[in-house]
Amino acid sequence: MIPKTSETHHWSDELKRALVDPLSLCQQLNINPQQLPGGIEGLKKGQQLFKTLVPQPFIKLMQQGNPRDPLLLQVLPLGAENQAVTGFVTDPLQESKYNPLPGLIHKYTSRVLLTTSGACAVNCRYCFRRHFPYAQNSLSSSGSQAILDYLQKHPKVNEVIFSGGDPLATPDTRLATLVKQLESLPQLKRLRIHTRLPVVIPSRINTEFLNWVTKTRLTLVMVLHINHPQEIGAELIQALGRLKSAGVRLLNQSVLLAGINDQASILAELSEALFTQGVMPYYLHTFDPVAGAAHFAIDDKQARQIYAELLAELPGFLVPKLVREYPNQPAKTPLGW
Ligand code: SF4
């Protein structure tokens, strides 16, 4: 049965209304842009490299008048993004080496990643794919047969991961068709969706989405991307309720980010809030050294210290795995402490 939703507006309209001008964002939040590092000039310079995109439901979760708001800092362009820093590169995970077909990344033996969309509903300044060439690399409807052929030749693959961009920026008609095609491969057991869209536009979890989700024979896992407890608002809680009623298994991954969630108390609060809503903390990623985002990086010593404090504070099942992704490794690598 499809869980009931109260749909007053469509998520795609919300996407169209997203703010693309950082000055308007400051204005809406009653923040003087001159208070920000680099001022108005910094906003403009950061914006040239990676455009601003912030939907209204996410802005509503930010604090008025606070230039250090942890949600705002994730999306606000800064002049620091223009500084070249040694070791910070455009493709930190070297994904281009594992990209046998447009729209398909195959790094790990049993699972492949399909970039169903190059679009996102929010542009996170720390994104490790902020330079990814989506224009040449998103899955087109004509390319899905090539993907199916590839999967048939790789029978050890039993899980497909929808990624992006944000896969839920793809219309449901297209997702439903793709899922139907994937279901025809008996080797596939699971479909995993990595998404931040329900966090920034909770109305994405609507009847059209739940319609195909409740019909697929694949076990559906959704990995949300929430970095801070303030991101869990009332609308997201309702959306999570709909996902749980539809039988979707819910996990969360976060990125450890300087100035956002680099305190054990914040991460503990996040884990508690996730668990209360039926979402299991899954990964805490160390920062991928992507060019333009060095100001979010935390060194390993500090990461280990934060993690040790988190372990002391929470029961083990609420502690996400602290991991780093290395380009040439067959899985994510736990960061020892
Ligand atoms: S891929 Fe994820 S982290 Fe990157 S900009 Fe999109 S939503 Fe943000």
Coordinates of C-alpha atoms and ligand atoms in Angstrom, one line a residue:
M1 CA 0.0 0.0 0.0
I2 CA 1.3 3.5 -0.9
P3 CA 1.6 5.7 2.2
K4 CA -0.6 8.8 2.2
T5 CA 1.1 12.1 1.4
S6 CA -0.4 15.6 1.6
E7 CA 0.9 17.2 -1.6
T8 CA 0.3 20.9 -1.9
H9 CA 3.1 21.6 -4.3
H10 CA 5.4 19.5 -6.6
W11 CA 9.0 19.2 -5.7
S12 CA 10.1 20.3 -9.2
D13 CA 8.4 23.7 -8.6
E14 CA 10.3 23.9 -5.3
L15 CA 13.5 23.3 -7.3
K16 CA 12.6 26.1 -9.8
R17 CA 12.2 28.4 -6.8
A18 CA 15.6 27.6 -5.4
L19 CA 17.9 30.7 -4.8
V20 CA 20.8 31.0 -7.1
D21 CA 22.1 34.4 -5.9
P22 CA 24.1 34.4 -2.7
L23 CA 23.3 38.0 -2.0
S24 CA 19.5 37.2 -2.0
L25 CA 20.3 34.3 0.4
C26 CA 22.1 36.7 2.8
Q27 CA 19.2 39.2 2.4
Q28 CA 16.6 36.5 3.2
L29 CA 18.5 35.5 6.3
N30 CA 19.1 39.1 7.5
I31 CA 22.9 38.7 7.1
N32 CA 25.2 41.5 6.1
P33 CA 27.4 40.0 3.4
Q34 CA 30.2 42.3 4.6
Q35 CA 30.3 40.2 7.8
L36 CA 31.3 37.1 5.8
P37 CA 35.0 36.2 5.1
G38 CA 35.9 37.9 1.9
G39 CA 32.7 40.0 1.9
I40 CA 30.6 40.5 -1.3
E41 CA 33.7 40.2 -3.5
G42 CA 34.3 36.7 -2.0
L43 CA 30.7 35.6 -2.6
K44 CA 31.1 36.6 -6.3
K45 CA 34.4 34.9 -6.7
G46 CA 33.2 31.6 -5.2
Q47 CA 30.1 31.8 -7.3
Q48 CA 32.1 31.9 -10.5
L49 CA 33.6 28.5 -9.8
F50 CA 30.5 26.6 -8.7
K51 CA 27.1 28.2 -8.8
T52 CA 24.9 28.8 -5.8
L53 CA 21.8 26.6 -5.5
V54 CA 19.7 26.5 -2.3
P55 CA 16.0 25.5 -2.1
Q56 CA 13.6 27.3 0.2
P57 CA 12.8 24.4 2.5
F58 CA 16.5 24.2 3.4
I59 CA 16.8 27.9 3.9
K60 CA 13.9 27.7 6.3
L61 CA 16.0 25.5 8.6
M62 CA 18.8 28.2 8.8
Q63 CA 19.0 30.7 11.7
Q64 CA 18.2 34.3 10.9
G65 CA 21.1 36.7 11.4
N66 CA 23.7 34.0 11.9
P67 CA 26.6 34.2 9.4
R68 CA 28.1 31.1 11.0
D69 CA 24.9 29.0 10.7
P70 CA 26.1 25.4 10.0
L71 CA 23.6 24.9 7.1
L72 CA 24.4 28.3 5.5
L73 CA 28.1 27.6 5.6
Q74 CA 27.6 24.4 3.6
V75 CA 26.0 26.3 0.7
L76 CA 27.5 29.8 0.7
P77 CA 30.2 30.5 -1.9
L78 CA 33.4 32.1 -0.5
G79 CA 36.5 33.7 -2.0
A80 CA 38.6 30.9 -0.3
E81 CA 37.3 28.6 -3.0
N82 CA 39.6 30.3 -5.5
Q83 CA 42.8 29.5 -3.6
A84 CA 44.9 26.7 -5.0
V85 CA 46.0 24.4 -2.2
T86 CA 48.6 21.6 -2.7
G87 CA 47.0 18.2 -2.7
F88 CA 43.5 19.4 -3.5
V89 CA 42.5 18.4 -7.0
T90 CA 39.5 18.3 -9.3
D91 CA 39.0 14.5 -9.2
P92 CA 40.2 13.4 -5.8
L93 CA 38.8 9.9 -6.1
Q94 CA 40.1 9.4 -9.7
E95 CA 36.6 8.2 -10.7
S96 CA 37.4 8.8 -14.4
K97 CA 39.5 5.6 -14.2
Y98 CA 36.5 3.5 -13.2
N99 CA 34.0 4.9 -15.8
P100 CA 33.7 2.2 -18.5
L101 CA 30.4 3.7 -19.9
P102 CA 28.8 7.1 -19.7
G103 CA 26.7 7.2 -16.5
L104 CA 28.4 4.0 -15.0
I105 CA 31.2 3.9 -12.4
H106 CA 32.4 0.5 -11.4
K107 CA 34.9 0.6 -8.5
Y108 CA 33.8 -2.2 -6.3
T109 CA 33.3 -5.9 -7.2
S110 CA 29.6 -6.4 -6.2
R111 CA 28.1 -3.0 -6.9
V112 CA 28.0 -0.4 -9.6
L113 CA 27.1 3.3 -9.4
L114 CA 24.8 4.8 -12.0
T115 CA 24.9 8.6 -12.3
T116 CA 21.2 9.0 -13.3
S117 CA 21.4 12.8 -13.1
G118 CA 24.1 15.5 -13.1
A119 CA 21.7 17.9 -11.3
C120 CA 21.4 18.5 -7.6
A121 CA 18.8 20.3 -5.6
V122 CA 21.5 22.0 -3.6
N123 CA 25.1 22.8 -4.4
C124 CA 27.2 21.8 -1.4
R125 CA 30.5 23.7 -1.5
Y126 CA 32.5 20.7 -0.2
C127 CA 31.2 18.3 -2.9
F128 CA 33.9 16.0 -4.1
R129 CA 32.1 15.9 -7.5
R130 CA 31.9 19.7 -7.9
H131 CA 34.2 19.4 -10.9
F132 CA 32.8 16.1 -12.3
P133 CA 32.0 16.3 -16.1
Y134 CA 28.4 15.4 -15.8
A135 CA 27.6 16.7 -19.3
Q136 CA 29.4 13.8 -20.8
N137 CA 28.7 11.4 -18.0
S138 CA 25.1 11.1 -17.1
L139 CA 22.9 8.1 -18.0
S140 CA 20.8 8.8 -21.1
S141 CA 17.7 6.7 -21.8
S142 CA 19.4 5.4 -24.9
G143 CA 22.4 4.3 -22.8
S144 CA 20.5 2.1 -20.5
Q145 CA 20.7 -1.0 -22.8
A146 CA 24.5 -0.7 -22.8
I147 CA 24.4 -0.6 -19.0
L148 CA 22.2 -3.8 -18.9
D149 CA 24.6 -5.5 -21.3
Y150 CA 27.5 -4.5 -19.1
L151 CA 25.9 -5.8 -16.0
Q152 CA 25.1 -9.1 -17.7
K153 CA 28.8 -9.5 -18.4
H154 CA 29.6 -8.8 -14.7
P155 CA 27.4 -11.3 -12.8
K156 CA 29.1 -10.6 -9.5
V157 CA 27.3 -7.2 -9.4
N158 CA 24.3 -7.7 -7.2
E159 CA 23.6 -4.1 -6.2
V160 CA 23.0 -1.0 -8.2
I161 CA 23.5 2.4 -6.6
F162 CA 21.7 5.4 -8.0
S163 CA 24.0 8.4 -7.5
G164 CA 24.7 11.7 -9.2
G165 CA 24.5 14.7 -8.9
D166 CA 21.4 13.7 -7.0
P167 CA 19.5 10.7 -8.5
L168 CA 16.2 12.0 -7.1
A169 CA 16.5 15.0 -9.4
T170 CA 15.5 12.6 -12.1
P171 CA 11.7 12.4 -12.9
D172 CA 10.0 9.4 -11.4
T173 CA 8.7 8.2 -14.8
R174 CA 12.4 7.8 -15.9
L175 CA 13.5 6.2 -12.6
A176 CA 10.6 3.7 -12.7
T177 CA 11.5 2.7 -16.3
L178 CA 15.1 2.2 -15.4
V179 CA 14.2 0.2 -12.3
K180 CA 11.9 -2.1 -14.4
Q181 CA 14.8 -2.7 -16.8
L182 CA 17.2 -3.5 -13.9
E183 CA 14.7 -5.9 -12.3
S184 CA 14.9 -8.0 -15.4
L185 CA 18.5 -9.0 -14.3
P186 CA 18.1 -11.9 -11.8
Q187 CA 21.6 -11.2 -10.4
L188 CA 20.4 -7.9 -8.9
K189 CA 19.2 -8.0 -5.3
R190 CA 19.3 -4.4 -4.1
L191 CA 18.9 -0.9 -5.3
R192 CA 20.5 1.8 -3.2
I193 CA 19.7 5.4 -3.6
H194 CA 22.2 8.0 -2.4
T195 CA 20.4 11.3 -2.0
R196 CA 20.3 14.6 -0.3
L197 CA 17.2 15.8 -2.1
P198 CA 14.6 14.7 0.6
V199 CA 16.7 16.7 3.2
V200 CA 16.6 19.9 1.2
I201 CA 13.1 19.4 -0.4
P202 CA 11.2 16.9 1.7
S203 CA 8.2 17.0 -0.7
R204 CA 10.3 14.9 -3.1
I205 CA 9.0 11.9 -1.3
N206 CA 5.6 12.1 -3.0
T207 CA 3.0 9.6 -4.3
E208 CA 4.8 9.3 -7.7
F209 CA 8.0 8.3 -6.0
L210 CA 6.3 5.9 -3.5
N211 CA 4.3 4.3 -6.4
W212 CA 7.4 2.7 -8.0
V213 CA 9.2 2.2 -4.8
T214 CA 6.5 0.0 -3.3
K215 CA 6.3 -2.1 -6.5
T216 CA 10.0 -3.0 -7.1
R217 CA 11.1 -6.5 -6.3
L218 CA 14.6 -5.1 -5.4
T219 CA 15.3 -4.4 -1.7
L220 CA 15.4 -0.7 -1.5
V221 CA 18.0 1.1 0.6
M222 CA 18.2 4.9 0.8
V223 CA 21.3 6.5 2.1
L224 CA 20.6 10.1 3.1
H225 CA 23.2 12.7 3.4
I226 CA 22.7 14.7 6.5
N227 CA 25.7 16.5 8.2
H228 CA 24.1 18.4 11.1
P229 CA 21.1 17.8 13.4
Q230 CA 19.6 21.1 12.4
E231 CA 18.9 19.6 9.0
I232 CA 16.3 17.3 10.5
G233 CA 13.2 19.4 10.3
A234 CA 9.5 18.6 10.7
E235 CA 8.9 18.2 6.9
L236 CA 11.8 15.8 6.6
I237 CA 10.5 13.8 9.6
Q238 CA 7.2 13.4 7.7
A239 CA 9.0 12.3 4.6
L240 CA 11.0 9.7 6.6
G241 CA 7.7 8.4 8.0
R242 CA 6.5 7.8 4.4
L243 CA 9.7 6.1 3.4
K244 CA 9.5 3.8 6.4
S245 CA 5.9 2.9 5.7
A246 CA 6.9 2.0 2.2
G247 CA 9.5 -0.4 3.6
V248 CA 12.6 1.5 2.5
R249 CA 15.7 0.8 4.7
L250 CA 17.2 4.1 5.8
L251 CA 20.8 4.9 6.4
N252 CA 22.7 8.2 6.7
Q253 CA 26.2 9.3 5.7
S254 CA 27.9 12.5 6.8
V255 CA 31.1 14.3 5.8
L256 CA 33.3 15.6 8.6
L257 CA 33.5 19.3 7.9
A258 CA 35.4 22.0 9.6
G259 CA 33.2 24.6 11.2
I260 CA 30.0 22.5 10.5
N261 CA 30.1 19.3 12.5
D262 CA 33.7 19.0 13.8
Q263 CA 32.6 18.4 17.4
A264 CA 31.6 15.1 19.0
S265 CA 28.6 16.7 20.7
I266 CA 27.1 17.7 17.4
L267 CA 27.7 14.3 15.8
A268 CA 26.2 12.6 18.9
E269 CA 23.1 14.7 18.6
L270 CA 22.9 13.9 14.9
S271 CA 23.1 10.1 15.6
E272 CA 20.4 10.3 18.3
A273 CA 18.1 12.4 16.1
L274 CA 18.6 10.0 13.1
F275 CA 17.9 7.0 15.2
T276 CA 14.8 8.5 16.7
Q277 CA 13.5 8.9 13.1
G278 CA 14.4 5.3 12.2
V279 CA 17.6 6.2 10.2
M280 CA 20.8 4.3 11.1
P281 CA 24.1 6.3 11.1
Y282 CA 26.2 4.5 8.5
Y283 CA 29.4 6.5 7.4
L284 CA 31.3 9.5 8.6
H285 CA 33.5 10.3 5.7
T286 CA 36.8 12.1 6.1
F287 CA 37.1 14.9 3.7
D288 CA 38.0 14.2 0.1
P289 CA 40.6 16.7 -1.0
V290 CA 38.7 18.5 -3.8
A291 CA 40.0 21.7 -5.3
G292 CA 38.1 24.8 -4.0
A293 CA 37.0 23.3 -0.7
A294 CA 40.3 23.0 1.4
H295 CA 38.7 25.3 4.0
F296 CA 36.4 22.4 5.1
A297 CA 39.2 19.9 5.6
I298 CA 40.1 18.5 9.0
D299 CA 43.4 16.7 9.6
D300 CA 43.5 13.1 10.6
K301 CA 44.7 13.7 14.2
Q302 CA 41.7 15.9 14.8
A303 CA 39.3 13.5 13.1
R304 CA 40.5 10.7 15.3
Q305 CA 40.2 12.8 18.4
I306 CA 36.5 13.7 17.6
Y307 CA 35.8 10.1 16.8
A308 CA 37.3 8.8 20.1
E309 CA 35.0 11.3 21.9
L310 CA 32.0 10.1 19.9
L311 CA 32.8 6.5 20.8
A312 CA 32.9 7.4 24.4
E313 CA 29.6 9.2 24.2
L314 CA 27.3 6.8 22.2
P315 CA 26.4 3.2 22.2
G316 CA 28.3 1.4 19.4
F317 CA 25.3 1.0 17.1
L318 CA 24.9 4.7 16.9
V319 CA 28.5 5.4 15.9
P320 CA 28.9 5.7 12.1
K321 CA 32.0 4.2 10.6
L322 CA 34.8 6.7 10.2
V323 CA 36.1 6.0 6.7
R324 CA 38.3 7.4 3.9
E325 CA 37.9 6.7 0.3
Y326 CA 41.2 6.0 -1.5
P327 CA 41.1 6.0 -5.3
N328 CA 42.7 2.5 -5.7
Q329 CA 41.2 0.6 -2.8
P330 CA 38.5 -2.2 -3.3
A331 CA 36.4 -0.7 -0.5
K332 CA 36.2 2.3 1.8
T333 CA 39.1 2.2 4.4
P334 CA 38.3 2.6 8.1
L335 CA 40.4 5.3 9.6
G336 CA 42.2 3.7 12.6
W337 CA 42.5 5.6 15.8
Ligands
SF4_1 S1 26.2 15.5 -5.2 FE1 25.5 15.6 -3.1 S2 27.1 16.7 -1.9 FE2 27.4 17.1 -4.1 S3 26.4 19.0 -4.5 FE3 24.9 17.3 -5.0 S4 23.8 17.1 -3.1 FE4 25.6 18.2 -2.5

